[in-house]
Amino acid sequence: QVQVVESGGGLVQPGGSLKLSCAASRRLFSPNTMGWYRQAPGKQRELVATINSGGTTNYADSLKGRFTISADNAKNTVYLQMNSLQPEDTAVYYCKADEYRGLGRKRYDYWGQGTQVTVSS
């Protein structure tokens, strides 16, 4: 089992920046992916960005250019740098990690508890 813990959320003014961190409790088996999703009140959870064990990143089209995902493999941690934040970015941000392991190479998904990001003046 893997525990995934997010940190770095909070209140920020429009136009401000915030950096989220997500740490996995152990090194994931490869191939693996870690990433961020968000859920605003009354809306479905949506993809923000992911990064896989090969270093390939994927972003929601609407967030490209403002959000940047990065990884520190030595720390089993991924980061989400969020710039030019707007009120519509207000949401609970969840970290997800997945890995393939076992004889059948089954995929295992692990979700964090989420961290609140509020963009407001």
mmCIF file of N, CA and C in Angstrom:
data_model
loop_
_atom_site.group_PDB
_atom_site.id
_atom_site.type_symbol
_atom_site.label_atom_id
_atom_site.label_comp_id
_atom_site.label_asym_id
_atom_site.label_seq_id
_atom_site.Cartn_x
_atom_site.Cartn_y
_atom_site.Cartn_z
ATOM 1 N N GLN A 1 0.848 -1.194 0.000
ATOM 2 C CA GLN A 1 0.000 0.000 0.000
ATOM 3 C C GLN A 1 0.889 1.252 0.000
ATOM 4 N N VAL A 2 0.347 2.302 -0.593
ATOM 5 C CA VAL A 2 1.075 3.565 -0.673
ATOM 6 C C VAL A 2 0.195 4.660 -0.099
ATOM 7 N N GLN A 3 0.767 5.461 0.771
ATOM 8 C CA GLN A 3 0.078 6.663 1.251
ATOM 9 C C GLN A 3 0.560 7.852 0.432
ATOM 10 N N VAL A 4 -0.401 8.682 0.076
ATOM 11 C CA VAL A 4 -0.112 9.870 -0.711
ATOM 12 C C VAL A 4 -0.585 11.073 0.088
ATOM 13 N N VAL A 5 0.312 12.022 0.316
ATOM 14 C CA VAL A 5 -0.013 13.158 1.169
ATOM 15 C C VAL A 5 0.274 14.465 0.437
ATOM 16 N N GLU A 6 -0.775 15.287 0.327
ATOM 17 C CA GLU A 6 -0.625 16.598 -0.313
ATOM 18 C C GLU A 6 -0.356 17.677 0.725
ATOM 19 N N SER A 7 0.278 18.734 0.276
ATOM 20 C CA SER A 7 0.482 19.900 1.134
ATOM 21 C C SER A 7 0.647 21.126 0.255
ATOM 22 N N GLY A 8 0.500 22.288 0.879
ATOM 23 C CA GLY A 8 0.770 23.534 0.177
ATOM 24 C C GLY A 8 -0.456 24.332 -0.220
ATOM 25 N N GLY A 9 -1.637 23.809 0.043
ATOM 26 C CA GLY A 9 -2.830 24.572 -0.296
ATOM 27 C C GLY A 9 -3.018 25.767 0.619
ATOM 28 N N GLY A 10 -3.977 26.605 0.254
ATOM 29 C CA GLY A 10 -4.245 27.767 1.086
ATOM 30 C C GLY A 10 -5.037 28.812 0.345
ATOM 31 N N LEU A 11 -5.038 30.003 0.906
ATOM 32 C CA LEU A 11 -5.747 31.139 0.327
ATOM 33 C C LEU A 11 -4.748 32.040 -0.391
ATOM 34 N N VAL A 12 -5.083 32.417 -1.596
ATOM 35 C CA VAL A 12 -4.201 33.279 -2.386
ATOM 36 C C VAL A 12 -5.058 34.288 -3.134
ATOM 37 N N GLN A 13 -4.521 35.451 -3.362
ATOM 38 C CA GLN A 13 -5.248 36.478 -4.099
ATOM 39 C C GLN A 13 -5.189 36.210 -5.593
ATOM 40 N N PRO A 14 -6.175 36.678 -6.337
ATOM 41 C CA PRO A 14 -6.124 36.534 -7.798
ATOM 42 C C PRO A 14 -4.823 37.090 -8.357
ATOM 43 N N GLY A 15 -4.240 36.344 -9.286
ATOM 44 C CA GLY A 15 -2.957 36.723 -9.861
ATOM 45 C C GLY A 15 -1.765 36.172 -9.114
ATOM 46 N N GLY A 16 -2.022 35.588 -7.964
ATOM 47 C CA GLY A 16 -0.945 35.054 -7.150
ATOM 48 C C GLY A 16 -0.509 33.661 -7.563
ATOM 49 N N SER A 17 0.459 33.135 -6.819
ATOM 50 C CA SER A 17 1.021 31.813 -7.109
ATOM 51 C C SER A 17 0.970 30.938 -5.869
ATOM 52 N N LEU A 18 0.985 29.654 -6.123
ATOM 53 C CA LEU A 18 0.995 28.669 -5.049
ATOM 54 C C LEU A 18 1.688 27.429 -5.565
ATOM 55 N N LYS A 19 2.393 26.745 -4.679
ATOM 56 C CA LYS A 19 3.056 25.503 -5.067
ATOM 57 C C LYS A 19 2.588 24.377 -4.159
ATOM 58 N N LEU A 20 2.036 23.354 -4.790
ATOM 59 C CA LEU A 20 1.577 22.182 -4.060
ATOM 60 C C LEU A 20 2.627 21.080 -4.116
ATOM 61 N N SER A 21 2.652 20.283 -3.074
ATOM 62 C CA SER A 21 3.548 19.133 -3.019
ATOM 63 C C SER A 21 2.739 17.871 -2.752
ATOM 64 N N CYS A 22 3.222 16.774 -3.280
ATOM 65 C CA CYS A 22 2.584 15.484 -3.060
ATOM 66 C C CYS A 22 3.676 14.443 -2.871
ATOM 67 N N ALA A 23 3.679 13.823 -1.703
ATOM 68 C CA ALA A 23 4.701 12.839 -1.391
ATOM 69 C C ALA A 23 4.093 11.449 -1.268
ATOM 70 N N ALA A 24 4.704 10.499 -1.926
ATOM 71 C CA ALA A 24 4.322 9.097 -1.784
ATOM 72 C C ALA A 24 5.172 8.470 -0.684
ATOM 73 N N SER A 25 4.583 7.513 0.019
ATOM 74 C CA SER A 25 5.262 6.948 1.191
ATOM 75 C C SER A 25 6.412 6.015 0.845
ATOM 76 N N ARG A 26 6.470 5.605 -0.397
ATOM 77 C CA ARG A 26 7.597 4.780 -0.837
ATOM 78 C C ARG A 26 7.777 4.986 -2.339
ATOM 79 N N ARG A 27 8.896 4.485 -2.811
ATOM 80 C CA ARG A 27 9.142 4.568 -4.250
ATOM 81 C C ARG A 27 8.163 3.671 -4.980
ATOM 82 N N LEU A 28 7.608 4.193 -6.038
ATOM 83 C CA LEU A 28 6.634 3.435 -6.817
ATOM 84 C C LEU A 28 7.340 2.513 -7.798
ATOM 85 N N PHE A 29 6.705 1.398 -8.073
ATOM 86 C CA PHE A 29 7.203 0.511 -9.109
ATOM 87 C C PHE A 29 6.990 1.184 -10.469
ATOM 88 N N SER A 30 7.898 0.934 -11.384
ATOM 89 C CA SER A 30 7.767 1.475 -12.729
ATOM 90 C C SER A 30 7.103 0.445 -13.644
ATOM 91 N N PRO A 31 6.287 0.906 -14.593
ATOM 92 C CA PRO A 31 5.967 2.299 -14.866
ATOM 93 C C PRO A 31 4.956 2.859 -13.861
ATOM 94 N N ASN A 32 5.014 4.153 -13.670
ATOM 95 C CA ASN A 32 4.080 4.773 -12.749
ATOM 96 C C ASN A 32 3.778 6.200 -13.194
ATOM 97 N N THR A 33 2.744 6.723 -12.632
ATOM 98 C CA THR A 33 2.342 8.095 -12.917
ATOM 99 C C THR A 33 1.903 8.754 -11.630
ATOM 100 N N MET A 34 2.273 9.993 -11.454
ATOM 101 C CA MET A 34 1.745 10.806 -10.359
ATOM 102 C C MET A 34 1.158 12.066 -10.955
ATOM 103 N N GLY A 35 0.114 12.544 -10.339
ATOM 104 C CA GLY A 35 -0.493 13.723 -10.913
ATOM 105 C C GLY A 35 -1.487 14.404 -10.003
ATOM 106 N N TRP A 36 -2.048 15.458 -10.532
ATOM 107 C CA TRP A 36 -2.973 16.294 -9.799
ATOM 108 C C TRP A 36 -4.322 16.361 -10.508
ATOM 109 N N TYR A 37 -5.344 16.312 -9.710
ATOM 110 C CA TYR A 37 -6.712 16.487 -10.162
ATOM 111 C C TYR A 37 -7.358 17.510 -9.227
ATOM 112 N N ARG A 38 -8.429 18.117 -9.680
ATOM 113 C CA ARG A 38 -9.104 19.066 -8.813
ATOM 114 C C ARG A 38 -10.621 18.921 -8.937
ATOM 115 N N GLN A 39 -11.275 19.318 -7.874
ATOM 116 C CA GLN A 39 -12.734 19.260 -7.861
ATOM 117 C C GLN A 39 -13.271 20.510 -7.201
ATOM 118 N N ALA A 40 -13.989 21.274 -7.988
ATOM 119 C CA ALA A 40 -14.634 22.481 -7.484
ATOM 120 C C ALA A 40 -16.027 22.122 -6.977
ATOM 121 N N PRO A 41 -16.587 22.939 -6.096
ATOM 122 C CA PRO A 41 -17.926 22.640 -5.573
ATOM 123 C C PRO A 41 -18.941 22.476 -6.699
ATOM 124 N N GLY A 42 -19.682 21.393 -6.644
ATOM 125 C CA GLY A 42 -20.715 21.150 -7.634
ATOM 126 C C GLY A 42 -20.223 20.675 -8.981
ATOM 127 N N LYS A 43 -18.933 20.413 -9.093
ATOM 128 C CA LYS A 43 -18.377 19.974 -10.373
ATOM 129 C C LYS A 43 -17.689 18.622 -10.227
ATOM 130 N N GLN A 44 -17.455 17.998 -11.362
ATOM 131 C CA GLN A 44 -16.764 16.726 -11.353
ATOM 132 C C GLN A 44 -15.265 16.943 -11.183
ATOM 133 N N ARG A 45 -14.628 15.905 -10.670
ATOM 134 C CA ARG A 45 -13.178 15.952 -10.553
ATOM 135 C C ARG A 45 -12.575 15.971 -11.957
ATOM 136 N N GLU A 46 -11.560 16.806 -12.154
ATOM 137 C CA GLU A 46 -10.959 16.929 -13.474
ATOM 138 C C GLU A 46 -9.436 16.858 -13.385
ATOM 139 N N LEU A 47 -8.859 16.445 -14.493
ATOM 140 C CA LEU A 47 -7.412 16.366 -14.598
ATOM 141 C C LEU A 47 -6.801 17.757 -14.567
ATOM 142 N N VAL A 48 -5.696 17.895 -13.842
ATOM 143 C CA VAL A 48 -4.896 19.113 -13.884
ATOM 144 C C VAL A 48 -3.609 18.827 -14.665
ATOM 145 N N ALA A 49 -2.815 17.891 -14.145
ATOM 146 C CA ALA A 49 -1.554 17.557 -14.795
ATOM 147 C C ALA A 49 -1.023 16.246 -14.238
ATOM 148 N N THR A 50 -0.284 15.522 -15.079
ATOM 149 C CA THR A 50 0.360 14.291 -14.634
ATOM 150 C C THR A 50 1.789 14.249 -15.150
ATOM 151 N N ILE A 51 2.586 13.431 -14.490
ATOM 152 C CA ILE A 51 3.949 13.171 -14.938
ATOM 153 C C ILE A 51 4.231 11.697 -14.711
ATOM 154 N N ASN A 52 4.804 11.035 -15.710
ATOM 155 C CA ASN A 52 5.034 9.608 -15.539
ATOM 156 C C ASN A 52 6.498 9.323 -15.233
ATOM 157 N N SER A 53 6.783 8.058 -15.007
ATOM 158 C CA SER A 53 8.132 7.674 -14.584
ATOM 159 C C SER A 53 9.169 7.922 -15.657
ATOM 160 N N GLY A 54 8.711 8.132 -16.879
ATOM 161 C CA GLY A 54 9.634 8.488 -17.954
ATOM 162 C C GLY A 54 9.844 9.979 -18.084
ATOM 163 N N GLY A 55 9.126 10.746 -17.258
ATOM 164 C CA GLY A 55 9.268 12.192 -17.287
ATOM 165 C C GLY A 55 8.305 12.901 -18.219
ATOM 166 N N THR A 56 7.433 12.155 -18.864
ATOM 167 C CA THR A 56 6.465 12.771 -19.769
ATOM 168 C C THR A 56 5.351 13.430 -18.973
ATOM 169 N N THR A 57 5.035 14.654 -19.357
ATOM 170 C CA THR A 57 3.988 15.403 -18.664
ATOM 171 C C THR A 57 2.742 15.527 -19.538
ATOM 172 N N ASN A 58 1.637 15.712 -18.860
ATOM 173 C CA ASN A 58 0.364 15.901 -19.542
ATOM 174 C C ASN A 58 -0.428 16.938 -18.769
ATOM 175 N N TYR A 59 -1.022 17.891 -19.476
ATOM 176 C CA TYR A 59 -1.759 18.968 -18.845
ATOM 177 C C TYR A 59 -3.163 19.090 -19.422
ATOM 178 N N ALA A 60 -4.070 19.564 -18.583
ATOM 179 C CA ALA A 60 -5.353 19.997 -19.106
ATOM 180 C C ALA A 60 -5.082 21.186 -20.025
ATOM 181 N N ASP A 61 -5.714 21.182 -21.172
ATOM 182 C CA ASP A 61 -5.443 22.225 -22.171
ATOM 183 C C ASP A 61 -5.635 23.630 -21.600
ATOM 184 N N SER A 62 -6.647 23.787 -20.782
ATOM 185 C CA SER A 62 -6.982 25.111 -20.267
ATOM 186 C C SER A 62 -5.956 25.631 -19.264
ATOM 187 N N LEU A 63 -5.078 24.759 -18.783
ATOM 188 C CA LEU A 63 -4.131 25.151 -17.743
ATOM 189 C C LEU A 63 -2.699 25.267 -18.253
ATOM 190 N N LYS A 64 -2.492 24.869 -19.487
ATOM 191 C CA LYS A 64 -1.141 24.951 -20.042
ATOM 192 C C LYS A 64 -0.649 26.391 -20.009
ATOM 193 N N GLY A 65 0.600 26.537 -19.590
ATOM 194 C CA GLY A 65 1.189 27.866 -19.525
ATOM 195 C C GLY A 65 1.095 28.509 -18.159
ATOM 196 N N ARG A 66 0.126 28.075 -17.344
ATOM 197 C CA ARG A 66 0.002 28.648 -16.005
ATOM 198 C C ARG A 66 0.450 27.662 -14.924
ATOM 199 N N PHE A 67 0.233 26.386 -15.159
ATOM 200 C CA PHE A 67 0.575 25.353 -14.180
ATOM 201 C C PHE A 67 1.745 24.521 -14.704
ATOM 202 N N THR A 68 2.619 24.145 -13.806
ATOM 203 C CA THR A 68 3.760 23.314 -14.169
ATOM 204 C C THR A 68 3.924 22.195 -13.156
ATOM 205 N N ILE A 69 3.982 20.965 -13.659
ATOM 206 C CA ILE A 69 4.205 19.815 -12.791
ATOM 207 C C ILE A 69 5.659 19.382 -12.909
ATOM 208 N N SER A 70 6.226 18.975 -11.777
ATOM 209 C CA SER A 70 7.605 18.497 -11.774
ATOM 210 C C SER A 70 7.728 17.400 -10.725
ATOM 211 N N ALA A 71 8.835 16.673 -10.788
ATOM 212 C CA ALA A 71 9.015 15.551 -9.876
ATOM 213 C C ALA A 71 10.424 15.532 -9.311
ATOM 214 N N ASP A 72 10.516 15.089 -8.070
ATOM 215 C CA ASP A 72 11.810 14.798 -7.443
ATOM 216 C C ASP A 72 11.772 13.316 -7.100
ATOM 217 N N ASN A 73 12.331 12.506 -7.975
ATOM 218 C CA ASN A 73 12.231 11.070 -7.811
ATOM 219 C C ASN A 73 12.918 10.571 -6.545
ATOM 220 N N ALA A 74 13.966 11.242 -6.138
ATOM 221 C CA ALA A 74 14.674 10.831 -4.925
ATOM 222 C C ALA A 74 13.797 10.976 -3.683
ATOM 223 N N LYS A 75 12.837 11.899 -3.752
ATOM 224 C CA LYS A 75 11.942 12.140 -2.620
ATOM 225 C C LYS A 75 10.549 11.565 -2.839
ATOM 226 N N ASN A 76 10.353 10.871 -3.956
ATOM 227 C CA ASN A 76 9.031 10.320 -4.284
ATOM 228 C C ASN A 76 7.959 11.414 -4.226
ATOM 229 N N THR A 77 8.292 12.566 -4.727
ATOM 230 C CA THR A 77 7.441 13.752 -4.583
ATOM 231 C C THR A 77 7.220 14.415 -5.935
ATOM 232 N N VAL A 78 6.000 14.876 -6.132
ATOM 233 C CA VAL A 78 5.701 15.707 -7.288
ATOM 234 C C VAL A 78 5.208 17.057 -6.789
ATOM 235 N N TYR A 79 5.402 18.044 -7.635
ATOM 236 C CA TYR A 79 5.031 19.408 -7.292
ATOM 237 C C TYR A 79 4.118 19.976 -8.381
ATOM 238 N N LEU A 80 3.309 20.912 -7.981
ATOM 239 C CA LEU A 80 2.479 21.629 -8.941
ATOM 240 C C LEU A 80 2.663 23.119 -8.668
ATOM 241 N N GLN A 81 3.333 23.784 -9.572
ATOM 242 C CA GLN A 81 3.495 25.226 -9.484
ATOM 243 C C GLN A 81 2.343 25.875 -10.220
ATOM 244 N N MET A 82 1.593 26.690 -9.502
ATOM 245 C CA MET A 82 0.421 27.327 -10.084
ATOM 246 C C MET A 82 0.630 28.837 -10.077
ATOM 247 N N ASN A 83 0.591 29.422 -11.252
ATOM 248 C CA ASN A 83 0.794 30.870 -11.402
ATOM 249 C C ASN A 83 -0.463 31.521 -11.956
ATOM 250 N N SER A 84 -0.532 32.819 -11.796
ATOM 251 C CA SER A 84 -1.659 33.606 -12.317
ATOM 252 C C SER A 84 -2.990 32.990 -11.919
ATOM 253 N N LEU A 85 -3.102 32.657 -10.658
ATOM 254 C CA LEU A 85 -4.315 31.986 -10.185
ATOM 255 C C LEU A 85 -5.527 32.894 -10.264
ATOM 256 N N GLN A 86 -6.648 32.284 -10.587
ATOM 257 C CA GLN A 86 -7.920 32.990 -10.733
ATOM 258 C C GLN A 86 -8.969 32.348 -9.837
ATOM 259 N N PRO A 87 -10.019 33.069 -9.532
ATOM 260 C CA PRO A 87 -11.061 32.481 -8.672
ATOM 261 C C PRO A 87 -11.593 31.143 -9.175
ATOM 262 N N GLU A 88 -11.617 30.957 -10.481
ATOM 263 C CA GLU A 88 -12.112 29.688 -11.019
ATOM 264 C C GLU A 88 -11.165 28.528 -10.762
ATOM 265 N N ASP A 89 -9.965 28.812 -10.270
ATOM 266 C CA ASP A 89 -9.046 27.731 -9.895
ATOM 267 C C ASP A 89 -9.330 27.219 -8.478
ATOM 268 N N THR A 90 -10.261 27.860 -7.797
ATOM 269 C CA THR A 90 -10.633 27.420 -6.462
ATOM 270 C C THR A 90 -11.207 26.010 -6.514
ATOM 271 N N ALA A 91 -10.615 25.124 -5.728
ATOM 272 C CA ALA A 91 -11.024 23.723 -5.743
ATOM 273 C C ALA A 91 -10.236 22.966 -4.678
ATOM 274 N N VAL A 92 -10.653 21.752 -4.449
ATOM 275 C CA VAL A 92 -9.816 20.828 -3.690
ATOM 276 C C VAL A 92 -8.917 20.125 -4.703
ATOM 277 N N TYR A 93 -7.634 20.162 -4.441
ATOM 278 C CA TYR A 93 -6.663 19.561 -5.334
ATOM 279 C C TYR A 93 -6.214 18.220 -4.753
ATOM 280 N N TYR A 94 -6.378 17.192 -5.561
ATOM 281 C CA TYR A 94 -6.045 15.837 -5.136
ATOM 282 C C TYR A 94 -4.827 15.330 -5.894
ATOM 283 N N CYS A 95 -4.008 14.610 -5.185
ATOM 284 C CA CYS A 95 -2.874 13.939 -5.811
ATOM 285 C C CYS A 95 -3.208 12.465 -5.994
ATOM 286 N N LYS A 96 -2.822 11.945 -7.110
ATOM 287 C CA LYS A 96 -3.025 10.527 -7.402
ATOM 288 C C LYS A 96 -1.718 9.919 -7.877
ATOM 289 N N ALA A 97 -1.452 8.747 -7.369
ATOM 290 C CA ALA A 97 -0.287 7.982 -7.821
ATOM 291 C C ALA A 97 -0.763 6.627 -8.290
ATOM 292 N N ASP A 98 -0.148 6.116 -9.330
ATOM 293 C CA ASP A 98 -0.464 4.751 -9.733
ATOM 294 C C ASP A 98 0.816 4.011 -10.113
ATOM 295 N N GLU A 99 0.742 2.716 -9.978
ATOM 296 C CA GLU A 99 1.881 1.870 -10.326
ATOM 297 C C GLU A 99 1.361 0.534 -10.815
ATOM 298 N N TYR A 100 2.185 -0.145 -11.595
ATOM 299 C CA TYR A 100 1.876 -1.482 -12.063
ATOM 300 C C TYR A 100 2.787 -2.450 -11.319
ATOM 301 N N ARG A 101 2.186 -3.453 -10.696
ATOM 302 C CA ARG A 101 3.013 -4.415 -9.971
ATOM 303 C C ARG A 101 2.315 -5.753 -9.904
ATOM 304 N N GLY A 102 3.071 -6.744 -9.475
ATOM 305 C CA GLY A 102 2.515 -8.083 -9.374
ATOM 306 C C GLY A 102 2.704 -8.861 -10.658
ATOM 307 N N LEU A 103 2.448 -10.154 -10.569
ATOM 308 C CA LEU A 103 2.649 -11.040 -11.716
ATOM 309 C C LEU A 103 1.779 -10.625 -12.894
ATOM 310 N N GLY A 104 0.566 -10.141 -12.594
ATOM 311 C CA GLY A 104 -0.335 -9.743 -13.651
ATOM 312 C C GLY A 104 -0.180 -8.308 -14.092
ATOM 313 N N ARG A 105 0.797 -7.623 -13.507
ATOM 314 C CA ARG A 105 1.024 -6.220 -13.829
ATOM 315 C C ARG A 105 -0.281 -5.414 -13.708
ATOM 316 N N LYS A 106 -0.914 -5.614 -12.599
ATOM 317 C CA LYS A 106 -2.147 -4.895 -12.345
ATOM 318 C C LYS A 106 -1.824 -3.470 -11.907
ATOM 319 N N ARG A 107 -2.699 -2.538 -12.293
ATOM 320 C CA ARG A 107 -2.503 -1.153 -11.898
ATOM 321 C C ARG A 107 -3.164 -0.878 -10.554
ATOM 322 N N TYR A 108 -2.429 -0.216 -9.698
ATOM 323 C CA TYR A 108 -2.934 0.179 -8.390
ATOM 324 C C TYR A 108 -2.953 1.707 -8.319
ATOM 325 N N ASP A 109 -4.076 2.259 -7.923
ATOM 326 C CA ASP A 109 -4.252 3.701 -7.802
ATOM 327 C C ASP A 109 -4.308 4.092 -6.330
ATOM 328 N N TYR A 110 -3.648 5.198 -6.017
ATOM 329 C CA TYR A 110 -3.644 5.707 -4.650
ATOM 330 C C TYR A 110 -3.969 7.195 -4.687
ATOM 331 N N TRP A 111 -4.944 7.586 -3.883
ATOM 332 C CA TRP A 111 -5.381 8.984 -3.843
ATOM 333 C C TRP A 111 -5.047 9.605 -2.497
ATOM 334 N N GLY A 112 -4.695 10.872 -2.539
ATOM 335 C CA GLY A 112 -4.530 11.625 -1.309
ATOM 336 C C GLY A 112 -5.867 12.163 -0.824
ATOM 337 N N GLN A 113 -5.828 12.818 0.325
ATOM 338 C CA GLN A 113 -7.042 13.348 0.930
ATOM 339 C C GLN A 113 -7.441 14.685 0.339
ATOM 340 N N GLY A 114 -6.543 15.318 -0.367
ATOM 341 C CA GLY A 114 -6.856 16.590 -0.989
ATOM 342 C C GLY A 114 -6.382 17.773 -0.162
ATOM 343 N N THR A 115 -6.118 18.866 -0.866
ATOM 344 C CA THR A 115 -5.743 20.115 -0.200
ATOM 345 C C THR A 115 -6.537 21.251 -0.843
ATOM 346 N N GLN A 116 -7.074 22.102 -0.016
ATOM 347 C CA GLN A 116 -7.939 23.175 -0.513
ATOM 348 C C GLN A 116 -7.111 24.332 -1.036
ATOM 349 N N VAL A 117 -7.476 24.777 -2.226
ATOM 350 C CA VAL A 117 -6.905 25.996 -2.798
ATOM 351 C C VAL A 117 -8.050 26.977 -3.019
ATOM 352 N N THR A 118 -7.930 28.131 -2.415
ATOM 353 C CA THR A 118 -8.953 29.160 -2.551
ATOM 354 C C THR A 118 -8.315 30.419 -3.106
ATOM 355 N N VAL A 119 -8.865 30.886 -4.213
ATOM 356 C CA VAL A 119 -8.367 32.106 -4.848
ATOM 357 C C VAL A 119 -9.426 33.176 -4.666
ATOM 358 N N SER A 120 -9.105 34.154 -3.857
ATOM 359 C CA SER A 120 -10.092 35.182 -3.525
ATOM 360 C C SER A 120 -9.381 36.426 -3.019
ATOM 361 N N SER A 121 -10.005 37.566 -3.301
ATOM 362 C CA SER A 121 -9.474 38.825 -2.780
ATOM 363 C C SER A 121 -10.126 39.157 -1.434
#
